[in-house]
Coordinates of C-alpha atoms in Angstrom, one line a residue:
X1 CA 0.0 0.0 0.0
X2 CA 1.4 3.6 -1.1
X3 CA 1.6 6.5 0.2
X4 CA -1.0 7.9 -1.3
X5 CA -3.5 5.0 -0.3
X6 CA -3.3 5.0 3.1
X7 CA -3.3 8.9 2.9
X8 CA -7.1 8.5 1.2
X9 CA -7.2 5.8 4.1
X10 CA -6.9 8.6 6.9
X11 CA -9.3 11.3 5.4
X12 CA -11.9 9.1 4.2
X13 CA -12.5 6.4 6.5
X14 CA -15.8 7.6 7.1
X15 CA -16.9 8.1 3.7
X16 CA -15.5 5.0 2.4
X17 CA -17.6 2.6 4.8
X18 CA -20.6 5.2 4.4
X19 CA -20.1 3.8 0.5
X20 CA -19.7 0.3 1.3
X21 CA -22.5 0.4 3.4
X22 CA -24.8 1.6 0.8
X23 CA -23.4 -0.6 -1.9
X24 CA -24.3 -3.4 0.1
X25 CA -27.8 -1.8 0.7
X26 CA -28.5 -1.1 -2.6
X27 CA -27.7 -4.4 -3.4
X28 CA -29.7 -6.2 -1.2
X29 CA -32.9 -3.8 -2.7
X30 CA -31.4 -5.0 -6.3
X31 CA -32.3 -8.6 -4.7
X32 CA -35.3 -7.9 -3.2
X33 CA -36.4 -6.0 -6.7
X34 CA -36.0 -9.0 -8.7
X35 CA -37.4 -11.7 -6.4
X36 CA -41.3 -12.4 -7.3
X37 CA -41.8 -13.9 -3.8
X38 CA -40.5 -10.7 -1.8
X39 CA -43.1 -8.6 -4.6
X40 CA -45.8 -11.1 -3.6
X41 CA -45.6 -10.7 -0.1
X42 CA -45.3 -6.9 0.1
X43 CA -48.5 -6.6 -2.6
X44 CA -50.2 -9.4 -1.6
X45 CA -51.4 -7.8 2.2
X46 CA -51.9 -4.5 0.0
X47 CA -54.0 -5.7 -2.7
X48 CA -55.9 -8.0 -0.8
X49 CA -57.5 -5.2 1.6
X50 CA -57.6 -3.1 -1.4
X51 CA -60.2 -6.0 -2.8
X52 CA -61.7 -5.8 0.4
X53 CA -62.6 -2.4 0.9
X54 CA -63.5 -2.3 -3.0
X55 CA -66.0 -5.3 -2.3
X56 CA -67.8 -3.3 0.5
X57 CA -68.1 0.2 -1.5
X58 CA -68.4 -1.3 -4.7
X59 CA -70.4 -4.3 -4.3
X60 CA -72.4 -4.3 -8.1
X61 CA -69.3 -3.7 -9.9
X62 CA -67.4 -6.5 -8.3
X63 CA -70.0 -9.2 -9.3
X64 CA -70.5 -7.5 -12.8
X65 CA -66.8 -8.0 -13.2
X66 CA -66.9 -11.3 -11.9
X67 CA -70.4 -12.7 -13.4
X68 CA -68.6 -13.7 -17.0
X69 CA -66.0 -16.1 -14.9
X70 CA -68.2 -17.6 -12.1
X71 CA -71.2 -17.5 -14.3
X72 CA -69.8 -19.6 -16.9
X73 CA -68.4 -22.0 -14.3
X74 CA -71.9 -23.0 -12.8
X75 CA -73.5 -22.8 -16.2
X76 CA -71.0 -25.5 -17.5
X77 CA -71.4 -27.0 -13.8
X78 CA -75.1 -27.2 -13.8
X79 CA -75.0 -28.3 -17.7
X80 CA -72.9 -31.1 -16.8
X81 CA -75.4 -32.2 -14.0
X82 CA -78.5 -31.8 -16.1
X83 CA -76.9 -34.0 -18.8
X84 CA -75.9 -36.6 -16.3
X85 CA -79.4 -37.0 -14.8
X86 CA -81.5 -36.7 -18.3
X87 CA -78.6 -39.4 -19.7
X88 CA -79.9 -41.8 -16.7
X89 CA -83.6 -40.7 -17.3
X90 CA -83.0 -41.9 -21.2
X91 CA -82.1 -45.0 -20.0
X92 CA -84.4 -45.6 -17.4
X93 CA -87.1 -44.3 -20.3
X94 CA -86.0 -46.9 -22.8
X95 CA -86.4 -49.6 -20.4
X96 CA -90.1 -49.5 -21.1
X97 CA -91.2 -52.7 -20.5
X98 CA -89.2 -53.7 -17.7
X99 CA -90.5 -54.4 -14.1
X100 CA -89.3 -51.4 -12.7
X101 CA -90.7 -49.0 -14.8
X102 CA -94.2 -50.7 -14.0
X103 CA -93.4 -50.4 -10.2
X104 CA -92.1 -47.1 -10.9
X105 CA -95.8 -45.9 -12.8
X106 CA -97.3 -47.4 -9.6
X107 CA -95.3 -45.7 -7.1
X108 CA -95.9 -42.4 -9.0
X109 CA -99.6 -42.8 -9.0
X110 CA -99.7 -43.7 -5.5
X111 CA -97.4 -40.7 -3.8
X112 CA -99.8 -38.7 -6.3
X113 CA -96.9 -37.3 -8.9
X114 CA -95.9 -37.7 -12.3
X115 CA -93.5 -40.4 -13.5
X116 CA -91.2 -37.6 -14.8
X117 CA -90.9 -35.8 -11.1
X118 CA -90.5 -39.7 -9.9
X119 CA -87.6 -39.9 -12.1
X120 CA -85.8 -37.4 -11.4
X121 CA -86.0 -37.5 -8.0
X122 CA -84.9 -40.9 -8.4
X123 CA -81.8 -39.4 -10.3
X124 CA -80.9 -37.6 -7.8
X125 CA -80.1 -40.0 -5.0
X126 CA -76.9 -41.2 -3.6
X127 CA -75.4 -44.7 -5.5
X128 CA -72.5 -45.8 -3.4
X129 CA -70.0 -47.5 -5.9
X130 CA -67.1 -48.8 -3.4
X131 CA -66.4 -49.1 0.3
X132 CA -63.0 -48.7 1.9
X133 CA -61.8 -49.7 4.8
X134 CA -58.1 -48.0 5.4
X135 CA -55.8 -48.8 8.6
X136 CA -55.2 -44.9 9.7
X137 CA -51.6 -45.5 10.5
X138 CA -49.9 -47.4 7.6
X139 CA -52.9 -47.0 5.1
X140 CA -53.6 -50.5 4.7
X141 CA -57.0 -51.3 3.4
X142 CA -58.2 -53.7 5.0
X143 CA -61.3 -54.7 2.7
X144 CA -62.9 -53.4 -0.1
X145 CA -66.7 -53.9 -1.5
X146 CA -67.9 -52.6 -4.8
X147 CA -71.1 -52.5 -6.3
X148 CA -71.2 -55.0 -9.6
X149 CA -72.4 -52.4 -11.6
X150 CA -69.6 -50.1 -11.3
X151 CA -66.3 -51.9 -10.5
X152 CA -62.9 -50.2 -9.7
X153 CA -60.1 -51.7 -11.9
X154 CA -57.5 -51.1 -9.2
X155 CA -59.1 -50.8 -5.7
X156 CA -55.8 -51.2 -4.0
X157 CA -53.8 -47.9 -6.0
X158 CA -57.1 -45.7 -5.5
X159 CA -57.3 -46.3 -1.8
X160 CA -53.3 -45.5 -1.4
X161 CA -53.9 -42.6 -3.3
X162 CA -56.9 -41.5 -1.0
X163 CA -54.3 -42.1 2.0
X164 CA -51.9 -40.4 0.2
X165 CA -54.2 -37.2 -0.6
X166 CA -55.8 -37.2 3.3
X167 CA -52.1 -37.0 5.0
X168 CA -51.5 -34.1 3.0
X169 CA -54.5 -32.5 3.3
X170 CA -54.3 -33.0 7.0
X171 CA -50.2 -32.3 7.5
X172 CA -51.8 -29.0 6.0
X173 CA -54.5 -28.6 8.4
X174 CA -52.7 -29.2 11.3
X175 CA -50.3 -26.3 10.7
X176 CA -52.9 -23.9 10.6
X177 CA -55.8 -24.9 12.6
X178 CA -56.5 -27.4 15.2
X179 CA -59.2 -30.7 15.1
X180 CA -60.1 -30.8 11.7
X181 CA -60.2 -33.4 8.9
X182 CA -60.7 -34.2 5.7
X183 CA -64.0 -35.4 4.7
X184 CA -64.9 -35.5 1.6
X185 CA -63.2 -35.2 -1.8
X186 CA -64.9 -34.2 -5.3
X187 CA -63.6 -36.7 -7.9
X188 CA -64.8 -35.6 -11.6
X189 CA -68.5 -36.3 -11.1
X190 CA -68.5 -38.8 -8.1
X191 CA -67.6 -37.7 -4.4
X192 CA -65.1 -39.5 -1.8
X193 CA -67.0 -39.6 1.8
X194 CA -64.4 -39.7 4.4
X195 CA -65.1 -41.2 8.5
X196 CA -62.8 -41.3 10.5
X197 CA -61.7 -42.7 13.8
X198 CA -59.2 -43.3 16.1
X199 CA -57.9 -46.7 14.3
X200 CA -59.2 -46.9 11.2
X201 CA -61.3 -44.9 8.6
X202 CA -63.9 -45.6 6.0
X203 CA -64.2 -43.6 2.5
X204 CA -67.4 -44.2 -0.3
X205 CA -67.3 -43.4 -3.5
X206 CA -70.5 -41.9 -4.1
X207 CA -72.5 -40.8 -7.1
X208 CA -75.4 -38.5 -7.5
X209 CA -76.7 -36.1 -4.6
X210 CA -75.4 -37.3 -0.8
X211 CA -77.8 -36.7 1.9
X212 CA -78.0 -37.3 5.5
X213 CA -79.0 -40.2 5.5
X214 CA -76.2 -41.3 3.8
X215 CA -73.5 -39.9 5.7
X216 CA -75.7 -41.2 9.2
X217 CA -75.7 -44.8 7.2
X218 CA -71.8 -44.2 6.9
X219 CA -71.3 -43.3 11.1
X220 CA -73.0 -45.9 12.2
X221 CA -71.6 -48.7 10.4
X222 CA -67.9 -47.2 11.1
X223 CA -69.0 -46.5 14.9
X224 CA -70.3 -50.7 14.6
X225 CA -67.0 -51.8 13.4
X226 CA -65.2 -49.9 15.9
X227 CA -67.0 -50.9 18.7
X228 CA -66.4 -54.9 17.9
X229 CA -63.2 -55.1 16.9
X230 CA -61.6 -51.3 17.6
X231 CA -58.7 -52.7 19.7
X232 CA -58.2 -55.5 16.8
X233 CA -57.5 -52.7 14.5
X234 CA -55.3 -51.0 16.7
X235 CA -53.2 -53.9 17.2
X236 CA -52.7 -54.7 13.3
X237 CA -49.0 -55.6 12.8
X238 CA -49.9 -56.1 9.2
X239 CA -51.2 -59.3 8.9
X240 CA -54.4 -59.2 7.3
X241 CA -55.5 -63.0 8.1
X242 CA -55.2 -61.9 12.5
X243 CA -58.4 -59.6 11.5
X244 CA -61.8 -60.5 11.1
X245 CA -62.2 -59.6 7.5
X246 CA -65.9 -61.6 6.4
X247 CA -66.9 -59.5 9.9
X248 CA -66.3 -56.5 8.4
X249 CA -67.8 -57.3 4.8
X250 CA -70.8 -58.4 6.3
X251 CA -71.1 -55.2 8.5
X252 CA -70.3 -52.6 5.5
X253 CA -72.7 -54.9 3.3
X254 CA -75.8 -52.6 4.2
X255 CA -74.0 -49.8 2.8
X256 CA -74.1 -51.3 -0.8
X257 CA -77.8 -53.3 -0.9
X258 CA -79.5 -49.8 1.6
X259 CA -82.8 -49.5 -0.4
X260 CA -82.0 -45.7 -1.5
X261 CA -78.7 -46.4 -3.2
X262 CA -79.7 -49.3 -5.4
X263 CA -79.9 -48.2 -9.0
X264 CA -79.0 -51.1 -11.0
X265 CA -78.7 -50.5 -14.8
X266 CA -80.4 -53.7 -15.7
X267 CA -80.4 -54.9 -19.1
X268 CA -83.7 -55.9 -20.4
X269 CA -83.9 -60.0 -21.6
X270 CA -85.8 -59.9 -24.7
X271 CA -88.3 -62.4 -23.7
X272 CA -89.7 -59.2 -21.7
X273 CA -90.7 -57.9 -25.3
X274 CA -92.2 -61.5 -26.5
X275 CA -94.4 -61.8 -23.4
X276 CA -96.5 -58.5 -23.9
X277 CA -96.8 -59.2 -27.2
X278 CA -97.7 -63.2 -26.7
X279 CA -100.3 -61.8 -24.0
X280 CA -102.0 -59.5 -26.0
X281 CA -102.1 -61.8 -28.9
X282 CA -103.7 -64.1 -26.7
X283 CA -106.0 -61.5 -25.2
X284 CA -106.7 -60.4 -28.9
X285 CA -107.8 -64.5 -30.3
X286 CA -110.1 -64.6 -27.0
X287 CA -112.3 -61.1 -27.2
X288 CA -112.3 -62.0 -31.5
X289 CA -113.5 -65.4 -30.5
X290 CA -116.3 -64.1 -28.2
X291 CA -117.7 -61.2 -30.7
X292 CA -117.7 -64.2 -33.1
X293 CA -119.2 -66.0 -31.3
X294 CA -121.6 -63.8 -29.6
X295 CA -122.8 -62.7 -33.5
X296 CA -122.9 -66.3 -34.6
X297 CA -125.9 -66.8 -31.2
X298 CA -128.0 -63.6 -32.2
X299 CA -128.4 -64.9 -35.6
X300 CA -129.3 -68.3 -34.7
X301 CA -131.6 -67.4 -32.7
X302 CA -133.5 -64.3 -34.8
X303 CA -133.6 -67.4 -37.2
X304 CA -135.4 -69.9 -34.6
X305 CA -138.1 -67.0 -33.5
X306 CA -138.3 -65.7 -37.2
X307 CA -139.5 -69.2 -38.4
X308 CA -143.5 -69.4 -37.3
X309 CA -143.3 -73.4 -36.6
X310 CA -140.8 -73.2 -33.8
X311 CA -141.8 -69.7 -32.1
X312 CA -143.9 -71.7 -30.1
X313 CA -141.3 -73.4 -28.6
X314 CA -138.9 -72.3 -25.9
X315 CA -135.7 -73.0 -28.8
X316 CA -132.0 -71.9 -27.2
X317 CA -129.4 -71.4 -29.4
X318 CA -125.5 -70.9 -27.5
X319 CA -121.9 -70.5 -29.7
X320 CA -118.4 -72.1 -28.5
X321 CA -115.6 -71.3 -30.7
X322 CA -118.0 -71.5 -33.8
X323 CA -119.6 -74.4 -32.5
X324 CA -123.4 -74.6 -32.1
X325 CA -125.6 -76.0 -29.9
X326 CA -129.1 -76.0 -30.0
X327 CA -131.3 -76.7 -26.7
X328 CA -135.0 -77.3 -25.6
X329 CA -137.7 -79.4 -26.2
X330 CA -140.3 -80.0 -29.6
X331 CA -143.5 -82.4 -29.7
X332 CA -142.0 -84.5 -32.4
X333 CA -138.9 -84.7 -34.6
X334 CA -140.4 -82.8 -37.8
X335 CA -139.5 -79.4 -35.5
X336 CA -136.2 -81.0 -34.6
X337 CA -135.0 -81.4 -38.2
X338 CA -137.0 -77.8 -38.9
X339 CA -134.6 -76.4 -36.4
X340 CA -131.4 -78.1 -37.3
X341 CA -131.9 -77.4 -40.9
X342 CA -132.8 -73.5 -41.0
X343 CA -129.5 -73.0 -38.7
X344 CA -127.6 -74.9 -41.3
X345 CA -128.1 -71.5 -43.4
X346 CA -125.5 -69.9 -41.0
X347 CA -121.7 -69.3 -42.6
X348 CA -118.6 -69.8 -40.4
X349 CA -120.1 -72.5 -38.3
X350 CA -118.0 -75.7 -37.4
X351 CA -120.5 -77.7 -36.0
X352 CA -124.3 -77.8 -35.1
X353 CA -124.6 -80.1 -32.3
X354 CA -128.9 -80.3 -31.9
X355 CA -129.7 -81.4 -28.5
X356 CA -133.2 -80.7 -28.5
X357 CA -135.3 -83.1 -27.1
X358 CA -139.1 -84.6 -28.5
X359 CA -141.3 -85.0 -25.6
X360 CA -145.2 -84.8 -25.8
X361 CA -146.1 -81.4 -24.7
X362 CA -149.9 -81.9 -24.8
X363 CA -150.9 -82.1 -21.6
X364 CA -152.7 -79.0 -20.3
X365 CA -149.9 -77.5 -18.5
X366 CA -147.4 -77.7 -21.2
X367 CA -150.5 -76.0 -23.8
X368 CA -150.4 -73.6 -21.1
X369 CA -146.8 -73.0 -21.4
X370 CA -147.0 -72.4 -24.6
X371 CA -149.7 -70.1 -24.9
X372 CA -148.3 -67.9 -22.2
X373 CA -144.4 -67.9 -24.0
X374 CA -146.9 -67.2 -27.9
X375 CA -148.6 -64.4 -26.3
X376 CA -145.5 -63.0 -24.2
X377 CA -143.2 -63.0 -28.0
X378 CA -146.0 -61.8 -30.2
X379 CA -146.5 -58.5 -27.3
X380 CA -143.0 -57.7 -27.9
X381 CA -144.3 -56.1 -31.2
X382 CA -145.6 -52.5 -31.0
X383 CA -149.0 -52.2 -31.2
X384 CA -149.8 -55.6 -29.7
X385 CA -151.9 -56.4 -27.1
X386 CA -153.0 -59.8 -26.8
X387 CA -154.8 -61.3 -23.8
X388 CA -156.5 -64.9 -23.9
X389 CA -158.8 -67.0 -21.8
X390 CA -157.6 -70.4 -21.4
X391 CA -160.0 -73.4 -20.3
X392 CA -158.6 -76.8 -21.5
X393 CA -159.0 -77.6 -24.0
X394 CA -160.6 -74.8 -25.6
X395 CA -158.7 -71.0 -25.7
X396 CA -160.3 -67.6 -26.4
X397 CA -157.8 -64.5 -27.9
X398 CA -158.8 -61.2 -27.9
X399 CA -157.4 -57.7 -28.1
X400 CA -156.4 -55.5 -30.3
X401 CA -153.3 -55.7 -33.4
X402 CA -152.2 -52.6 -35.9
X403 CA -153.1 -54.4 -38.9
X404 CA -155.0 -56.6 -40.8
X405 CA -152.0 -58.1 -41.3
X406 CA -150.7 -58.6 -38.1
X407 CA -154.2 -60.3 -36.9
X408 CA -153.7 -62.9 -39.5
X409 CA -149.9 -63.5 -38.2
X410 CA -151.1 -63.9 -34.4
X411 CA -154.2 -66.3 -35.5
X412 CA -151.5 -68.4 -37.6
X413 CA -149.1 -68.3 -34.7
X414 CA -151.9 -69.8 -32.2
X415 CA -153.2 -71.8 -34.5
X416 CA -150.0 -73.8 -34.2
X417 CA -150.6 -75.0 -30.8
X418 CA -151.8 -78.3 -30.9
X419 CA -153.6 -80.1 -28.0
X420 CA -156.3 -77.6 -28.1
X421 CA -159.6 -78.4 -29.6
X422 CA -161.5 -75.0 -30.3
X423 CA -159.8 -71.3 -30.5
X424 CA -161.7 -68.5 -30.9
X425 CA -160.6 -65.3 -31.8
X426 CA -161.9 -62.0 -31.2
X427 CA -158.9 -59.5 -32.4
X428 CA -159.5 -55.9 -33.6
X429 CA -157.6 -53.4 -35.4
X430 CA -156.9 -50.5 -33.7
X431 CA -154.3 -48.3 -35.0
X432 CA -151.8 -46.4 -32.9
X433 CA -152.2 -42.9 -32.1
X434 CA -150.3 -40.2 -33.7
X435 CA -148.9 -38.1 -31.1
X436 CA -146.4 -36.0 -33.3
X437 CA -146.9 -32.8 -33.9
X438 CA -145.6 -30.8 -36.8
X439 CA -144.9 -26.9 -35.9
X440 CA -144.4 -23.7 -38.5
X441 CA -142.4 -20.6 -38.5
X442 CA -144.5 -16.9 -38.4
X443 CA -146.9 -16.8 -41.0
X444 CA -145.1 -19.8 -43.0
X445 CA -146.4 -23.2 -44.5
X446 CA -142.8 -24.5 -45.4
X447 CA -141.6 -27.5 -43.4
X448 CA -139.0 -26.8 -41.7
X449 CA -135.6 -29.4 -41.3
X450 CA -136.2 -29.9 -37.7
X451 CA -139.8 -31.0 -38.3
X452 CA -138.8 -33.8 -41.3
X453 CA -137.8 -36.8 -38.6
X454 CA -141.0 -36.4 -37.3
X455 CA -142.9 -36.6 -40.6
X456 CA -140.1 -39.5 -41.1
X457 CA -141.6 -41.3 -38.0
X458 CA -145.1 -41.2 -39.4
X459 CA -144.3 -42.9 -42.8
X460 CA -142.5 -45.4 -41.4
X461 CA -145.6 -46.1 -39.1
X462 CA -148.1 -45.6 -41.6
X463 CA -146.0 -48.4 -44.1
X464 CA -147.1 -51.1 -41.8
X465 CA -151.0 -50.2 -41.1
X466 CA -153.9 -51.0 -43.4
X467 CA -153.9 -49.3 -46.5
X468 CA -158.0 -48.3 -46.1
X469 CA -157.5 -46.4 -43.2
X470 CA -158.0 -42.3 -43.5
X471 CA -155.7 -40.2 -41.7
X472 CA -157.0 -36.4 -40.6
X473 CA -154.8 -33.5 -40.8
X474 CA -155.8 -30.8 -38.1
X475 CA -153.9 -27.4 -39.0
X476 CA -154.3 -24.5 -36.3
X477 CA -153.3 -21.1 -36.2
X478 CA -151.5 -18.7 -33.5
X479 CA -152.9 -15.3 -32.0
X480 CA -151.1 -13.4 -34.8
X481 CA -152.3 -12.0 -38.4
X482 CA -155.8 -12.0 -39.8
X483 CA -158.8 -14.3 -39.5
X484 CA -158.5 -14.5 -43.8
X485 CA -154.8 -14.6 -43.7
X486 CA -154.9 -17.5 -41.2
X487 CA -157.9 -19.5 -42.9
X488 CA -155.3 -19.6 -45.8
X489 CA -152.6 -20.6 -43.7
X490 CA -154.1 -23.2 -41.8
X491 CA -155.0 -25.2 -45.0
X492 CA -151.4 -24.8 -46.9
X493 CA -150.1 -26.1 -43.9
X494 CA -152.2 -28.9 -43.9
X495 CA -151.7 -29.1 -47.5
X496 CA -148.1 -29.4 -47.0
X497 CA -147.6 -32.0 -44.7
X498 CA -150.0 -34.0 -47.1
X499 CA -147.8 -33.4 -49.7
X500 CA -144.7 -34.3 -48.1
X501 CA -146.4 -38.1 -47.2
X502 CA -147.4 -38.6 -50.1
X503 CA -144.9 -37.8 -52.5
X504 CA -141.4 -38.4 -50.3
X505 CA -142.9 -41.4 -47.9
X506 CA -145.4 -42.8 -50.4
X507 CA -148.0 -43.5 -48.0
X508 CA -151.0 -45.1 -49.5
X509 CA -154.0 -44.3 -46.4
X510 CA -156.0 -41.6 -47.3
X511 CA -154.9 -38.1 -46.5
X512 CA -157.6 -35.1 -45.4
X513 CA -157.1 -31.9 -44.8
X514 CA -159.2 -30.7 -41.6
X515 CA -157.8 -27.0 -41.4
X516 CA -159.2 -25.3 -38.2
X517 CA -158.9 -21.8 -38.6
X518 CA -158.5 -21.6 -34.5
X519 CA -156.3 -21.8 -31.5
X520 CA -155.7 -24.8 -30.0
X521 CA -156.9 -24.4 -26.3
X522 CA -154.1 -25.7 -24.3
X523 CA -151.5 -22.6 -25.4
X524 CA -150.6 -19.9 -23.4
X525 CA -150.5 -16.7 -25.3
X526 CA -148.1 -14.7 -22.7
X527 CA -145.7 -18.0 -22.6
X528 CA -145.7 -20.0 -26.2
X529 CA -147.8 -18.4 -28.7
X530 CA -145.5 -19.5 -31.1
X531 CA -147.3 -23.2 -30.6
X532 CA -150.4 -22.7 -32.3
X533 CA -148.6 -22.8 -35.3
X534 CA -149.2 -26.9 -35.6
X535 CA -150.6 -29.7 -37.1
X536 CA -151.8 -32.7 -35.6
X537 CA -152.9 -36.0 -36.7
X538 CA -156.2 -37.8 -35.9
X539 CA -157.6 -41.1 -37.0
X540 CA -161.2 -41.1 -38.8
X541 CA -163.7 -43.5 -37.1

């Protein structure tokens, strides 16, 4: 060292540490400039109650800023859920015939929902997939049960993996606060339920929705296990035969078959398709057979009553796939064969089977029978009324028929019964009343539509009466127009409904025109004046 150095030595000592001292300063701000950690924690503290305060004064423009980011994140969350649960509605919809879908229509009707808000409540329950049981200490697992449906390739590397991710977690914990654990772990779209205890813990992999019920289930079977064979567990050296293993299946064995986490993904057999179809092919040959057969009976019997031999006689006709059998009993074989023959007529028959039977039926009783079941059939027709006096072995008919006609049929009909040895008869012809009544507008002799099925009516009555019979035509008038305007209306009226028998029902009876230029009595002029606007029809006696 020179002179001169140790010169600049003497006068500036000072100065020169002064400059070392701030070279080394600077320096160490140099450092502390470039290092991102050192930046973080100065900032950090800083920007964090700057978010803070912002948050409280600016509350709106915090979640507008934010809504893009954490909106898109639950709408891509609640997306993927929504898929998930119509994916296992799809399923469960396309499993239509299957047993559970019919239970599950049942259940719906019965808790008084629909099968949609069934199904999706059934979507959303938990469905344990595996059970763990983990030593706490060395992370053994002591036994593992999985659900068929949903097997874990390699139990063994997920549960060390689990232990692995809890010590962490916990290591974590326990630095910064005290008596807490990990329990539960999202895992893509299942969740890992944690319970712990002193010796040993038990994680589920769960999917869908877990509730309290399910974490209760989870307690109590640990707290079970624990109970029996706690010490056991603490004592394991490693050995997995010196522990009741089948114990512990059977205990966490609930967990897996507990009626709200069943969801099995059955495939349907196809015989489930056949039988449906088989059944309602079966159901289908059965109601065919009956109409058929039901059609084939009416026939036969029309055909029985419609021949005038055998009305007489009590004749029952019943079908069986097509086959025919014919019952009662005849006075000889003539009305046997007579029966057997006119059914022969019938198409689509397989087989008449004819069990009627020929008895006498002469005796006075069974001519009693028979004029009772005659007049009871021949009464069914309108118009009829028959009556009789029967003193064996004579009878006496009397009453009253529509026709000519028909008083011909009923003598022929009687005249049938044998046994007797005098019938008198003493039938007239009275024809029915018409009660119709055919109304008019205002000053009008046009028929109107809703009047024709009445007219209608009346020719098809009149088609079965006595041709020489004379029908009058009563036309009345309301309390409206002139006594000349309505003496002219009353008879076109008349005229009109003659007309309209004659030419569009062809009626042959004779047709007059009674036109009463007056009210009929029984209308009330405050109430229905409009009803006096009629014609009636009356027979001439």
């Amino acid at each position: 060292m020179n002179e001169l150095q140790k010169l600049k030595e003497l006068l500036l000592k000072n100065e020169l540490e002064d400059f070392d001292e701030l070279k080394s300063n600077f320096n160490k701000l140099e450092s502390e400039f470039n290092s991102s950690e050192h930046i973080k924690n100065i900032i950090s503290p800083v920007v964090t109650t700057a978010i803070k305060d912002n948050i409280k004064s600016s509350r709106d423009d915090v979640v507008d800023s934010l809504y893009p980011i954490i909106g898109n994140m639950i709408t891509k969350y609640v997306s993927r859920t929504f898929e998930d649960m119509i994916n296992s509605i799809n399923n469960k919809i396309r499993n239509k015939l299957s047993f559970k879908v019919i239970s599950r229509k049942i259940r719906a009707k019965v808790q008084g929902i629909s099968e949609t808000e069934l199904l999706i409540k059934e979507s959303t329950k938990a469905y344990i997939k595996t059970i763990f049981l983990i030593e706490k200490n060395s992370g053994i697992v002591l036994t593992t049960l999985q659900n068929e449906n949903s097997k874990i390739n390699e139990p063994e590397m997920v549960a060390s993996m689990l232990t692995a991710i809890r010590s962490f977690v916990n290591d974590w914990v326990d630095k910064n606060e005290e008596n807490k654990e990990l329990n539960i772990i999202d895992y893509g779209g299942s969740k890992i339920v944690i319970e712990s205890s002193t010796s040993c813990y038990l994680a589920a992999i769960i999917d869908g929705v877990v509730s309290n019920d399910t974490y209760r289930k989870i307690e109590d079977i640990l707290s079970l296990i624990v109970s029996q064979y706690g010490s056991k567990i603490r004592d394991f050296n490693g050995d997995l035969e010196s522990l009741p293993i089948d114990e512990f299946n059977n205990m966490l064995l609930p967990l897996l078959s507990h009626k709200e986490f069943i969801e099995k993904n059955e495939k349907i057999h196809p015989i489930i398709y056949i039988f449906p179809v088989v059944l309602l092919l079966v159901i289908s040959y059965f109601s065919y057979s009956y109409i058929i057969d039901r059609n084939l009976e009416k026939k036969a019997n029309e055909i029985l009553f419609k021949n005038s031999s055998l009305t007489i006689y009590r004749l029952e006709v019943t079908v069986e796939n097509k086959n025919i059998f014919v019952n009662g009993v005849v006075p000889n074989a003539i009305y046997k064969d007579m029966a057997f023959n006119d059914l022969k007529e019938l198409e689509e028959v397989k087989s008449i089977k004819n069990n009627v039977q020929v008895v006498n039926l002469n005796t006075p009783k069974d001519i009693y029978d028979k004029i009772t079941y005659l007049r009871m059939a021949l009464n069914q027709k309108d118009g009829n009324k028959i009556e009789y006096n029967y003193d064996y072995p004579n009878l006496k008919i009397f009453g009253s028929v529509i026709s000519r006609a028909e008083r011909k049929y009923v003598e022929n009909q009687f005249s049938l019964v044998e046994g007797l040895e005098k019938i008198n008869f003493d039938i007239k012809i009275v024809p029915p009343n018409i009660d119709e009544s055919i109304h008019f507008d205002q000053n009008s002799a046009e028929i109107l539509t809703n009047q024709e099925y009445k007219l209608i009516n009346i020719i098809n009555l009149l088609h079965k009466l006595d041709d020489d019979l004379v029908l009058e035509i009563y036309a009345f008038r309301d309390f409206t127009g002139t006594q000349e305007r309505n003496e002219t209306l009353v008879h076109e009226r008349a005229k009109a409904v003659m007309k309209y028998l004659k030419l569009k029902g062809n009626v042959t009876q004779k047709l007059v025109d009674i036109g009463r230029n007056e009210i009929p009595k029984d209308i009330d002029e405050s109430e229905y004046p409009e009803q006096g606007r009629k014609v009636i029809f009356k027979w001439k006696k």
